[in-house]
Short mmCIF file of C-alpha atoms in Angstrom, two decimals:
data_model
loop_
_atom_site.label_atom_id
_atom_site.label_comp_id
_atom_site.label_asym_id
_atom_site.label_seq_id
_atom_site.Cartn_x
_atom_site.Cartn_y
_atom_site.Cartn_z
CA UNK P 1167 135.61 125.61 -20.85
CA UNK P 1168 138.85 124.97 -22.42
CA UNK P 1169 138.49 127.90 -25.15
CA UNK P 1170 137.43 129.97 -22.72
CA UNK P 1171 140.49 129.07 -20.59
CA UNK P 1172 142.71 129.59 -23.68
CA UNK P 1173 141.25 132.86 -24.45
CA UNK P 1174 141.63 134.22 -20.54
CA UNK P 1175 144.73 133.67 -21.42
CA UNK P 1176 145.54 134.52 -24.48
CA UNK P 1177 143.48 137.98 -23.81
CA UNK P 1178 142.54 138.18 -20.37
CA UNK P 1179 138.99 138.62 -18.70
CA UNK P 1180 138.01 142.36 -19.57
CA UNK P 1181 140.05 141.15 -23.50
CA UNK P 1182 137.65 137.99 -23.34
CA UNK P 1183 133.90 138.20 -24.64
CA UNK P 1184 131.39 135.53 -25.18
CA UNK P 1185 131.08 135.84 -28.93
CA UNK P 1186 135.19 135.38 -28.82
CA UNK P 1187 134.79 131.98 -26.74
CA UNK P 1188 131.45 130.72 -29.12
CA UNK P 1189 133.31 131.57 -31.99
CA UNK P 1190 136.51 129.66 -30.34
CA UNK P 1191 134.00 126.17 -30.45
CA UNK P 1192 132.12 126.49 -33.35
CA UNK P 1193 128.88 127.82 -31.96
CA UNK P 1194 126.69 130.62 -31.24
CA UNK P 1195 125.85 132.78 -29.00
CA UNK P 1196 123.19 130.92 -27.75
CA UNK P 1197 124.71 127.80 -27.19
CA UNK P 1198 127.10 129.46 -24.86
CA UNK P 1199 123.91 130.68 -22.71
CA UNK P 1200 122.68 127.08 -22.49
CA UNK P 1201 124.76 126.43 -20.10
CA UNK P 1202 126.41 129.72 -18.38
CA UNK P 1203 125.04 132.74 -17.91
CA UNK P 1204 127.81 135.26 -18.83
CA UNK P 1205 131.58 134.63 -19.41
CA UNK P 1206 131.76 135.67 -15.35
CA UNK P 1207 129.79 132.16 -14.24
CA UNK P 1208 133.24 130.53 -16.53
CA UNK P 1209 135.56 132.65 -15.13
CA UNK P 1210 134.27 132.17 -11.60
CA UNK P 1211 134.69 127.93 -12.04
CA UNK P 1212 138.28 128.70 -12.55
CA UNK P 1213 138.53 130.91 -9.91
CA UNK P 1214 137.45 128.64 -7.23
CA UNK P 1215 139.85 125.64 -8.71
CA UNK P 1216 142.24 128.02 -7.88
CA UNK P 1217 141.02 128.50 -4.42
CA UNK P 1218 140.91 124.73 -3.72
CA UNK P 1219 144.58 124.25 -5.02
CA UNK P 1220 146.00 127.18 -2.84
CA UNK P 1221 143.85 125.98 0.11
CA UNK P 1222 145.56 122.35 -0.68
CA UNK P 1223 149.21 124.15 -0.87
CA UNK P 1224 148.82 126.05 2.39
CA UNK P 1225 147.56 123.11 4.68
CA UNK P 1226 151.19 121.40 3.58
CA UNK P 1227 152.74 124.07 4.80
CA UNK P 1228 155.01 122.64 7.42
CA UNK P 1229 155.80 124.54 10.45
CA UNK P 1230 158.31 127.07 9.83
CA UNK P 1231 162.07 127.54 11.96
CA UNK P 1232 164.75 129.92 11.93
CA UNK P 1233 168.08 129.37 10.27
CA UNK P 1234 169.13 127.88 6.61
CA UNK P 1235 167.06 124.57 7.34
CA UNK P 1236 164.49 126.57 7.40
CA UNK P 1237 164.78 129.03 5.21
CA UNK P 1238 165.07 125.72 2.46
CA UNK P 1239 161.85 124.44 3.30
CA UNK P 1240 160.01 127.55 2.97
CA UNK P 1241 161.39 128.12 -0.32
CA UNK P 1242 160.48 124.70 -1.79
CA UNK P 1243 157.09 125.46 -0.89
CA UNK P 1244 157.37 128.71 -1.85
CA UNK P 1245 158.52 128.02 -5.60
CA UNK P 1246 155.18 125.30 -5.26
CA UNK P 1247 153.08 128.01 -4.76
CA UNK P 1248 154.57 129.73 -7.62
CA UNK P 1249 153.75 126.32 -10.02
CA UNK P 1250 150.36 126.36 -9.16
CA UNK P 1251 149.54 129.58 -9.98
CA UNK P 1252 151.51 129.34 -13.17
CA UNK P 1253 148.77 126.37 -13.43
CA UNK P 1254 146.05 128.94 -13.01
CA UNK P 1255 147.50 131.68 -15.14
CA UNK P 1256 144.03 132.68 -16.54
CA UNK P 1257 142.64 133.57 -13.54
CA UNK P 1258 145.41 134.71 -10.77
CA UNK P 1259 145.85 138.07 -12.31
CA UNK P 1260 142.54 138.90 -11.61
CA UNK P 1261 142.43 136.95 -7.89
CA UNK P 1262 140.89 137.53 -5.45
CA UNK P 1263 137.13 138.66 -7.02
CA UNK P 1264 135.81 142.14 -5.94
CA UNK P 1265 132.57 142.09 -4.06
CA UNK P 1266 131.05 144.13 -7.19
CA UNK P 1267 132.38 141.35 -9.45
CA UNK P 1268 131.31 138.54 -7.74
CA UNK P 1269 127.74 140.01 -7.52
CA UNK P 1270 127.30 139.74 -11.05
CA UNK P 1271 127.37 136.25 -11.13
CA UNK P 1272 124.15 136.23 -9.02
CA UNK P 1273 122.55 138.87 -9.72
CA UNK P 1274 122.41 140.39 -6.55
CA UNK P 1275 124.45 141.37 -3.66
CA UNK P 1276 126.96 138.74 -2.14
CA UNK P 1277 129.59 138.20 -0.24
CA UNK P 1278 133.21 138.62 -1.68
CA UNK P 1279 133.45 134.73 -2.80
CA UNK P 1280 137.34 135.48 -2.12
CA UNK P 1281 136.45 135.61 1.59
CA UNK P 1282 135.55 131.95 2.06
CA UNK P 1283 139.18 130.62 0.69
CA UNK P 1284 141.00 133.59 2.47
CA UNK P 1285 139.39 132.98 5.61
CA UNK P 1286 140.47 128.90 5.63
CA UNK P 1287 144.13 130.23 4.44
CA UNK P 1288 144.27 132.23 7.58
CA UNK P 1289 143.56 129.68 9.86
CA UNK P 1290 145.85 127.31 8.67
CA UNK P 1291 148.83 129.22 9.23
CA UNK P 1292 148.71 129.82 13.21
CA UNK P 1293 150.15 126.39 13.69
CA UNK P 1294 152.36 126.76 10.76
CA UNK P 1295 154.30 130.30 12.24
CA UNK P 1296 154.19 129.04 16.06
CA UNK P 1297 157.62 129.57 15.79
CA UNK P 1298 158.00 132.99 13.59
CA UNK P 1299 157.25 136.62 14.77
CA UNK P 1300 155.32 138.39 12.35
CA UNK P 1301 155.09 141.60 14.26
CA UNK P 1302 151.20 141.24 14.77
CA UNK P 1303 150.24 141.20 10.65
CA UNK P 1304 147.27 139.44 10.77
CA UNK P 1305 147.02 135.70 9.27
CA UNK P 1306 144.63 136.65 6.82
CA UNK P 1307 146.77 139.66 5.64
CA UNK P 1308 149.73 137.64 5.05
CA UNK P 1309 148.04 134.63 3.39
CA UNK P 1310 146.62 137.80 0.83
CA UNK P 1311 150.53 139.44 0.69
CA UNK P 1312 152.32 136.01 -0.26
CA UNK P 1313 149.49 134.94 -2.75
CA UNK P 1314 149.57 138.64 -4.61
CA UNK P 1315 153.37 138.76 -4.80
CA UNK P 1316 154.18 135.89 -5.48
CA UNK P 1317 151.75 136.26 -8.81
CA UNK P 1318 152.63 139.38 -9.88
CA UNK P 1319 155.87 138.95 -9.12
CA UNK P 1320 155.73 136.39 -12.14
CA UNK P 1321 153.60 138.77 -14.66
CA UNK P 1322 156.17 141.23 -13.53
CA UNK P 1323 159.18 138.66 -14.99
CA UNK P 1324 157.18 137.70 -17.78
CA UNK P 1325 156.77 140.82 -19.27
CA UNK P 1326 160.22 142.28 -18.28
CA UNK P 1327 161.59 138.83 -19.80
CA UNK P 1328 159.94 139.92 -23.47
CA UNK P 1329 162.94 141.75 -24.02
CA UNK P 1330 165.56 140.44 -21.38
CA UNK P 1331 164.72 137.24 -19.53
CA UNK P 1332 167.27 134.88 -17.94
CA UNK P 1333 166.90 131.26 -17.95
CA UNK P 1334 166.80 131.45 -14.36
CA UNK P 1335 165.23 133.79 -13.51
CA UNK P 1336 161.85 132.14 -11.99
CA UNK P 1337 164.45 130.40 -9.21
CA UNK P 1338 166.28 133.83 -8.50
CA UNK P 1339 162.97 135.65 -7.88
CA UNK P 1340 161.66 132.25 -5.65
CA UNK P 1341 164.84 132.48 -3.87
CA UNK P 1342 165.02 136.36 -3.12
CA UNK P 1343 161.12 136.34 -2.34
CA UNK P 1344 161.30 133.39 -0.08
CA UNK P 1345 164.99 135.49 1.56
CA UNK P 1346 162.86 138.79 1.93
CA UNK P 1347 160.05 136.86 3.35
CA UNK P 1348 162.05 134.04 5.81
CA UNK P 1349 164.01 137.15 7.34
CA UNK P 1350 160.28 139.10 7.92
CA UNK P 1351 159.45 136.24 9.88
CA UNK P 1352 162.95 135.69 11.68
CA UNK P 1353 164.83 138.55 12.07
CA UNK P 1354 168.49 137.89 12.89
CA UNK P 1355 168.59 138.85 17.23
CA UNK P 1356 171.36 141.31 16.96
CA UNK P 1357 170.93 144.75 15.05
CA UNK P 1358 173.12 145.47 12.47
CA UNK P 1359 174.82 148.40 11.84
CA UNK P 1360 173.03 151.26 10.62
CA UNK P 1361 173.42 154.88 9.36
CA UNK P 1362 170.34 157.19 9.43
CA UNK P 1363 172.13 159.50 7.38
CA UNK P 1364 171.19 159.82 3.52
CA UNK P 1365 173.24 156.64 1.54
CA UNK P 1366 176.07 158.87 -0.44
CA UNK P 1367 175.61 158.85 -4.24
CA UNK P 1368 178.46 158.57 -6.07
CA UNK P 1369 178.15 159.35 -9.97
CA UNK P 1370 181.07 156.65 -10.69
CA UNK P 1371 179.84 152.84 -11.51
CA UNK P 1372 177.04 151.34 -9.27
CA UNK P 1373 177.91 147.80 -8.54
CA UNK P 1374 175.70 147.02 -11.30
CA UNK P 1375 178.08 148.31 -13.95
CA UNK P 1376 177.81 152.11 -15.28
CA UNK P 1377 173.93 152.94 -14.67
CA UNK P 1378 172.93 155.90 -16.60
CA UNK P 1379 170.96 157.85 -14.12
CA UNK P 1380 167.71 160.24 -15.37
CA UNK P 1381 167.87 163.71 -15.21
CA UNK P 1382 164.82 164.20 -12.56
CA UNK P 1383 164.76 168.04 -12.83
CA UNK P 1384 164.62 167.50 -16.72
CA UNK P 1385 161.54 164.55 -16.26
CA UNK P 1386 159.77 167.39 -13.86
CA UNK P 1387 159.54 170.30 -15.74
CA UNK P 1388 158.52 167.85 -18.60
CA UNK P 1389 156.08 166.29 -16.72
CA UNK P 1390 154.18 169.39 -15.19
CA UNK P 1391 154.99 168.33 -11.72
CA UNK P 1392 158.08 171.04 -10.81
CA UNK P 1393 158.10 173.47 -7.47
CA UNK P 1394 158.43 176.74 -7.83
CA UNK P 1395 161.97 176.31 -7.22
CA UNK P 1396 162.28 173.86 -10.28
CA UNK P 1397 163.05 170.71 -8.12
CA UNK P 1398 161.18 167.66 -8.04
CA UNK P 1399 157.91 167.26 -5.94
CA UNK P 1400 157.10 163.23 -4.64
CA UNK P 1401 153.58 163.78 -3.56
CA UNK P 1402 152.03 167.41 -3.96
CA UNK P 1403 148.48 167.73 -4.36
CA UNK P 1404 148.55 169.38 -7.62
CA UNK P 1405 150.48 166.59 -9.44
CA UNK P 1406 148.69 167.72 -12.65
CA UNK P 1407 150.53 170.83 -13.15
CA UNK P 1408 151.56 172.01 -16.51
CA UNK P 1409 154.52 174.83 -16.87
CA UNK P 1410 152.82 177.79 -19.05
CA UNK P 1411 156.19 179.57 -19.61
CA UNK P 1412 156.96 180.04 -23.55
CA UNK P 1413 160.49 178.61 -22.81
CA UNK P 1414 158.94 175.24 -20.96
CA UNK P 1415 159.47 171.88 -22.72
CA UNK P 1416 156.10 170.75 -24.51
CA UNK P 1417 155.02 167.67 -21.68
CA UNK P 1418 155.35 164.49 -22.91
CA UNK P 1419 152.46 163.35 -25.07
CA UNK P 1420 150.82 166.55 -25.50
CA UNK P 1421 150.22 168.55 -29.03
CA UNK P 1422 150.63 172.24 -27.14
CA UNK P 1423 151.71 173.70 -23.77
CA UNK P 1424 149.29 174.04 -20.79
CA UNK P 1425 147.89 177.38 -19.92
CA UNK P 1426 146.54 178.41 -16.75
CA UNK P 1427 143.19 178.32 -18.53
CA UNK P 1428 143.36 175.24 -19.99
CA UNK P 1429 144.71 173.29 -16.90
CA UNK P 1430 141.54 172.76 -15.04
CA UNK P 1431 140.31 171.01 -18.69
CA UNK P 1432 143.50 168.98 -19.08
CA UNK P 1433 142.92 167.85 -15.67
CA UNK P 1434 139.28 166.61 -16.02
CA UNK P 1435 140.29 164.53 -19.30
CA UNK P 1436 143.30 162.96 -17.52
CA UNK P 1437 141.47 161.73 -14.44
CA UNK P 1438 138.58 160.56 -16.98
CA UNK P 1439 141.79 158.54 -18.67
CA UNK P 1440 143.05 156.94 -15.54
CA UNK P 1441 139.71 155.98 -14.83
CA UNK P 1442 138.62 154.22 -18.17
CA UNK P 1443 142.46 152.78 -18.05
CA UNK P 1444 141.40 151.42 -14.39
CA UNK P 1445 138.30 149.46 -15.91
CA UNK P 1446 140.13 148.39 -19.41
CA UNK P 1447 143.55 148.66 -19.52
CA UNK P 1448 145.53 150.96 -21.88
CA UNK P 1449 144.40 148.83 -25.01
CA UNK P 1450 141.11 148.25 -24.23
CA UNK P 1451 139.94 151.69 -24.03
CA UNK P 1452 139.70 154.27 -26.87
CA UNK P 1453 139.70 157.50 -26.99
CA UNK P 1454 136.00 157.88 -27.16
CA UNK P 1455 135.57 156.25 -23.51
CA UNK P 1456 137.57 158.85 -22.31
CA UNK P 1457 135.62 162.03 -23.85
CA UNK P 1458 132.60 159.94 -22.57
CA UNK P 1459 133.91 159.70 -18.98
CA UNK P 1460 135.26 163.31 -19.19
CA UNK P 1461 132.37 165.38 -21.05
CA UNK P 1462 134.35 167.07 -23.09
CA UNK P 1463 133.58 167.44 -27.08
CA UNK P 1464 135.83 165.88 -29.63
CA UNK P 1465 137.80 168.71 -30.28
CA UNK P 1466 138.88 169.53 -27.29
CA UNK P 1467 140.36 166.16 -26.25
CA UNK P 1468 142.49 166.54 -29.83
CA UNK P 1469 143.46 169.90 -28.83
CA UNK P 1470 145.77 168.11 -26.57
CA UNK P 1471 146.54 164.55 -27.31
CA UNK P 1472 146.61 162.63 -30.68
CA UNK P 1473 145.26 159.45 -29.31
CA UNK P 1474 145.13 157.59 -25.78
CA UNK P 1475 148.90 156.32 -26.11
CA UNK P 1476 149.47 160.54 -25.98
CA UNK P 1477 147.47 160.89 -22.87
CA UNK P 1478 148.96 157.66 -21.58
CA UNK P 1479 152.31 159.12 -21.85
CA UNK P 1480 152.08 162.00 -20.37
CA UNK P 1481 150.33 159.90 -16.91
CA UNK P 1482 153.37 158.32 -17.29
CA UNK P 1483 156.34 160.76 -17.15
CA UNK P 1484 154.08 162.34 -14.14
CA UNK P 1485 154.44 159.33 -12.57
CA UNK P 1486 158.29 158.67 -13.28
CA UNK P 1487 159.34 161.72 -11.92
CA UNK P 1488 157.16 159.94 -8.15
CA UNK P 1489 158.61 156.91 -8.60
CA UNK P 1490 161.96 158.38 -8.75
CA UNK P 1491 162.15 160.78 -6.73
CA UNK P 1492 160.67 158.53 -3.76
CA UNK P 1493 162.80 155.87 -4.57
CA UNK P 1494 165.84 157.97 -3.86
CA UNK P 1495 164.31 159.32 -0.49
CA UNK P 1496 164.39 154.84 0.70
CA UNK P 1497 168.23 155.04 1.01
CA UNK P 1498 168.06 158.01 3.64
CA UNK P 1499 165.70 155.46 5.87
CA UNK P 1500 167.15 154.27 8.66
CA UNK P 1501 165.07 153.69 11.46
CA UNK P 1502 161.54 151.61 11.08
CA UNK P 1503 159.84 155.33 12.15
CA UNK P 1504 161.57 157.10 8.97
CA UNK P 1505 160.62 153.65 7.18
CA UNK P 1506 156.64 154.08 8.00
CA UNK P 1507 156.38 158.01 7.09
CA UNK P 1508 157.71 156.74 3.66
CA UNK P 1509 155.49 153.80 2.89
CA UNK P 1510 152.76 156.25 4.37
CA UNK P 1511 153.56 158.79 1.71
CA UNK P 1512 154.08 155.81 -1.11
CA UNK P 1513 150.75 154.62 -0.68
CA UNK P 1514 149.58 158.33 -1.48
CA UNK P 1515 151.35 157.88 -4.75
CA UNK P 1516 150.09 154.45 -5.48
CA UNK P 1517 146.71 155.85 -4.73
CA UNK P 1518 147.36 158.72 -7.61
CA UNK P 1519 149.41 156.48 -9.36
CA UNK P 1520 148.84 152.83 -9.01
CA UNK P 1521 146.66 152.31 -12.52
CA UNK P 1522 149.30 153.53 -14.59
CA UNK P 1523 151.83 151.74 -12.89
CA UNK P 1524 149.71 148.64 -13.13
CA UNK P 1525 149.47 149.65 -16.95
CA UNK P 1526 153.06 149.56 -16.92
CA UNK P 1527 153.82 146.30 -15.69
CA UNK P 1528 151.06 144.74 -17.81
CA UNK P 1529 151.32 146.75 -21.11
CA UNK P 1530 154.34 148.87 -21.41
CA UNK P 1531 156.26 146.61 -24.04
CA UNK P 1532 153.12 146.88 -26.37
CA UNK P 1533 153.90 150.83 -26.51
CA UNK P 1534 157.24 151.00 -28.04
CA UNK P 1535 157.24 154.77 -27.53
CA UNK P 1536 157.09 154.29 -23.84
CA UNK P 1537 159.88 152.16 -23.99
CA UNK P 1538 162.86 155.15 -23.48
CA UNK P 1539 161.29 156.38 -20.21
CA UNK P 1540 160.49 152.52 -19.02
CA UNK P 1541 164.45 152.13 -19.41
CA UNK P 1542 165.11 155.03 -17.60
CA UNK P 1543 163.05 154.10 -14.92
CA UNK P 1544 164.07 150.77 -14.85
CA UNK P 1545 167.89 151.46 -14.48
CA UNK P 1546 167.42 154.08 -11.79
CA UNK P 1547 165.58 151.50 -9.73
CA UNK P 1548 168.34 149.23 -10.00
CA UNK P 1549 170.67 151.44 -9.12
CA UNK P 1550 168.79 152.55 -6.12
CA UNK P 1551 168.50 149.03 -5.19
CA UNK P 1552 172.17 148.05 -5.35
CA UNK P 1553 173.03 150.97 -2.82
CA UNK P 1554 170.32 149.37 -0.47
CA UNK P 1555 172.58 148.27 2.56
CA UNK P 1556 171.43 144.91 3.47
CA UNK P 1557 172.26 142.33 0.60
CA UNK P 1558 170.06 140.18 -0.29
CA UNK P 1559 169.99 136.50 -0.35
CA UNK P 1560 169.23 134.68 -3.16
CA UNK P 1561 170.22 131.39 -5.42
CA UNK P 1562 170.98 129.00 -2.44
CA UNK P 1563 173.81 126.74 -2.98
CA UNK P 1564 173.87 123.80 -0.87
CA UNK P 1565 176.48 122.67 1.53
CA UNK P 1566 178.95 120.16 1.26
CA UNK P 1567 177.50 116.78 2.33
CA UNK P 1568 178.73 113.09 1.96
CA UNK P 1569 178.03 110.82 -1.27
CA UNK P 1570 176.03 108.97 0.74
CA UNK P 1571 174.17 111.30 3.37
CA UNK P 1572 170.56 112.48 2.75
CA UNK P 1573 169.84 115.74 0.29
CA UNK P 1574 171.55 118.94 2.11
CA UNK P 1575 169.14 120.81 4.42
CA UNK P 1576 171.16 124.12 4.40
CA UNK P 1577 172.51 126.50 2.09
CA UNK P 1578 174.98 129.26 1.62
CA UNK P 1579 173.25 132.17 0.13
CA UNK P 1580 174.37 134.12 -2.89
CA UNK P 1581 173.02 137.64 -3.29
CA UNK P 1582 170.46 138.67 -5.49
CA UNK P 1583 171.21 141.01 -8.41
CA UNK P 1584 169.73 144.31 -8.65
CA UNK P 1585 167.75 143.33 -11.57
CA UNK P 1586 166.06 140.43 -9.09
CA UNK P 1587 165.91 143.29 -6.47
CA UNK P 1588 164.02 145.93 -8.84
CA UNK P 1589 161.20 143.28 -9.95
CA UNK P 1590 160.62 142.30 -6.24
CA UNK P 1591 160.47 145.71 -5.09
CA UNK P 1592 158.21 146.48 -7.73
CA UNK P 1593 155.90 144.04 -7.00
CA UNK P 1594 155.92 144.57 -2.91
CA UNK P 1595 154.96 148.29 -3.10
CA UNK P 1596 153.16 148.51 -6.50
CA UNK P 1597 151.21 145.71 -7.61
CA UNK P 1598 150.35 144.39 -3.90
CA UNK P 1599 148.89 147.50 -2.56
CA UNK P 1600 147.45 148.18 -6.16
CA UNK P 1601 145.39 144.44 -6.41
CA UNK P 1602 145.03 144.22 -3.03
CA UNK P 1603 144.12 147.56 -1.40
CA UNK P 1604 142.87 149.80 -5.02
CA UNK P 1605 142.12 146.97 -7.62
CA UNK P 1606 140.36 144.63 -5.64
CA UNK P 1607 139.76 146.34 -2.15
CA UNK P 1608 140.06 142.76 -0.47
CA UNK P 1609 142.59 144.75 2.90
CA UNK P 1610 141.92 147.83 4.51
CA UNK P 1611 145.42 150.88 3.05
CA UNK P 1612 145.89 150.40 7.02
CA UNK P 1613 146.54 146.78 6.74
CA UNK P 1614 148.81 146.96 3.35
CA UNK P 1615 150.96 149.52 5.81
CA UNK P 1616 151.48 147.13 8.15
CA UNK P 1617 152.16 144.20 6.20
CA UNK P 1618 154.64 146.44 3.89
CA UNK P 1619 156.22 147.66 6.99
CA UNK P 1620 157.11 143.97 8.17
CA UNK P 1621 158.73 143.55 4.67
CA UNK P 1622 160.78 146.23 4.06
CA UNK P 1623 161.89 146.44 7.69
CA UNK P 1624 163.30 143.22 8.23
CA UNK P 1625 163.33 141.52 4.54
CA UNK P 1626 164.53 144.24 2.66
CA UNK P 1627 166.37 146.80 4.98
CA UNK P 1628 167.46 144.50 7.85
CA UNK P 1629 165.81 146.88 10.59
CA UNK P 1630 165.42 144.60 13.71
CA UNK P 1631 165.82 147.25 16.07
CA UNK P 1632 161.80 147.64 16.63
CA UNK P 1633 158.38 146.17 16.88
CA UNK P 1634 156.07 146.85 13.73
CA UNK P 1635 152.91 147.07 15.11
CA UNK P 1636 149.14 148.53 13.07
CA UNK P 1637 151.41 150.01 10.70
CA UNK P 1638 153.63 151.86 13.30
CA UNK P 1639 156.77 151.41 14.61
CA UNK P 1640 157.27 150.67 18.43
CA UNK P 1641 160.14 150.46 20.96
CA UNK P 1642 160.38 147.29 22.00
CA UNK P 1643 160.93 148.18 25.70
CA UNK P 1644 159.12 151.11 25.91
CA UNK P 1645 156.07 150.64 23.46
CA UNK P 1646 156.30 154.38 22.05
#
């Protein structure tokens, strides 16, 4: 059990196989069968710790209030959560099970083993939000939301922090996530003050510093997803579309140009990529999964790509040029109707998109060639999320109290940086809809809606002027 916990780890589940963990103790394959009957019957013990430790940390949940008190006790238990899941690192990036999964273990058809835990989360938080509004998200929903962002909210810093982590940083994300989430559940009574209008974009310093912003029109016509006027496209149905002019840029990742004749092919091999990139990740699939998933010979695949990194990039610029270009569209939001056409159309593109931008979070800093366009990426988010008109809070500092009184119960917020803003954001409308919705289908796309709605209504853009209710926005007075 423990080298098999060390190699989860160390590897992860798909990285892990039983030869690695007999090997790992010093015996054979046979000894490992003794007792287990695949590495799935280990993984699935540490799985359901898990499950009894967050059941545990939600029933001391206390009952949540409005104002600083209680945005301070939410956060302590919020950065809790966060420890025990650090606890159970093996196992929460792959939490909750799939029902396909989980049947493996018996052989036979079962019940989503996630269900059980999920189900007792929900129904300990009624008494817990008696006093918050959560716009009609159901418990279960939100137990799922908190749970998968908080996690890969971590795996998000983790691998971001490689390169460029702050010693902080764990108690910046806590403190924006716990902001984004307290102010979902209370928004402020009085609206604030809101433009509809598109958020001007000056090409001076963001309040970042100077933020070097990418050429979109240039990442389009390299990434075969340009209009026929040459501008950007966020969610066409032909995202797969290769220039075949002589004067086009060769895409990204490819050995020639596309021609009309040779586009239905490319096409066939790349959705035979994202798929084998779905089941193994980026490094655990090789090129010969994907000719065997796409049914093409040899040849043909190397007609176009050197190796999978090659097709990998090119998934990725097409995606860049979505994530971009939709970002951009979130500072011309301004009502919680504009806010729920754009998370309808997001979740398009994290349907297209979401492996390779789960690929990205987990495995982009293994693919140093990726690492220019990652950059690019991750700076234009940040600038994006500066110009976002509600700060955010963050690192709480406490108020002044007497030598002698009690710990402080309030705090003044700070705000969060963009860099804390980008990871969160990345997280809420990435990796949550991906794991929860895509990955493992454990909520219905109409129930991620609704849940993101709540969040980037009231946590992110400070939109209290409606009711979010089954993913749509309603008056409050008039219910339309």
């Amino acid at each position: 059990m423990a080298a098999a916990r060390r190699l989860f780890v160390e590897r992860g589940y798909h990285g892990t196989s039983v030869q690695a963990v007999a090997e790992a103790t010093g015996r054979s394959d046979a000894a490992f069968y003794q007792y287990f009957r695949g590495k799935l019957e280990v993984f699935r013990i540490f799985f359901e710790e898990l499950g009894v430790d967050l059941v545990d940390h939600f029933q001391r949940l206390p009952v949540l209030s409005a104002g600083p008190a209680g945005f301070v006790v939410f956060r302590a238990w919020l950065g809790e959560l966060g420890a025990v899941l650090r606890r159970h690192s093996p196992v929460f990036a792959e939490w909750p099970l799939s029902t396909a999964e989980a049947a493996l273990v018996d052989n036979a058809s079962v019940d989503n083993p996630s269900e059980e835990y999920l189900q007792v989360l929900a129904a300990s938080l009624p008494p817990r939000l008696a006093r918050a509004d959560t716009g009609g998200v159901d418990t279960r929903v939100l137990s799922v939301a908190v749970i998968c962002i908080v996690e890969w909210t971590h795996i998000v810093s983790d691998a971001r922090g490689k390169i460029a982590r702050h010693p902080d940083e764990d108690e910046a994300l806590h403190d924006a996530l716990a902001g984004m989430i307290h102010r979902s559940f209370f928004p402020a009574p009085e609206p604030a003050p809101r433009s509809c209008g598109p958020t001007p974009r000056s090409p001076g310093p963001s309040p970042a510093g100077l933020v070097p912003r990418p050429d979109l029109a240039a990442l389009a016509r390299a990434a075969g997803v340009v209009g026929p006027t040459g501008t950007a496209r966020t969610a066409g149905p032909s995202s797969g579309e290769v220039p075949a002019q002589r004067d086009a840029p060769l895409p990204p990742g490819l050995r020639r140009s596309v021609t009309g004749r040779g586009r239905s092919t490319v096409e066939t091999i790349t959705e035979a990529a994202v798929a084998a990139f779905e089941q193994r990740g980026l490094a655990g699939t090789s090129v010969n999964d994907i000719i065997a998933r796409s049914g093409v010979a040899h040849g043909t695949f190397y007609r176009y790509w050197a190796d999978r990194t090659a097709i990998f990039t090119t998934l990725a610029h097409r995606a860049a040029v979505h994530i971009c270009d939709h970002f951009d569209a979130l500072l011309a939001v301004g009502t919680v109707d504009e806010l729920t056409r754009w998370l309808d159309d997001w979740l398009r593109i994290v349907e297209r998109h979401g492996t390779v931008f789960h690929i990205w979070t987990c495995e982009i800093l293994d693919n140093p060639p990726l690492w220019p366009l990652a950059r690019a990426v991750r700076l234009h988010l940040e600038d994006v999320a500066a110009r976002l008109p509600t700060p955010w809070p963050t690192a709480t500092t406490p108020t002044a109290a007497p030598p002698t009184t009690a710990p402080p119960t309030t705090a003044t917020p700070a705000t969060a940086t963009p860099a804390t803003m980008t990871i969160v954001l990345w997280t809420v409308l990435t990796e949550f809809p991906y794991n929860a919705w895509l990955r493992h289908p454990v909520l219905t796309r109409e129930q991620v809606l609704h849940c993101l709605t709540l969040l980037m209504a009231r946590g992110v853009l400070g939109l209290r002027d409606a009711t979010v209710t089954s993913g749509r926005a309603e008056h409050p007075r008039t219910g339309r």
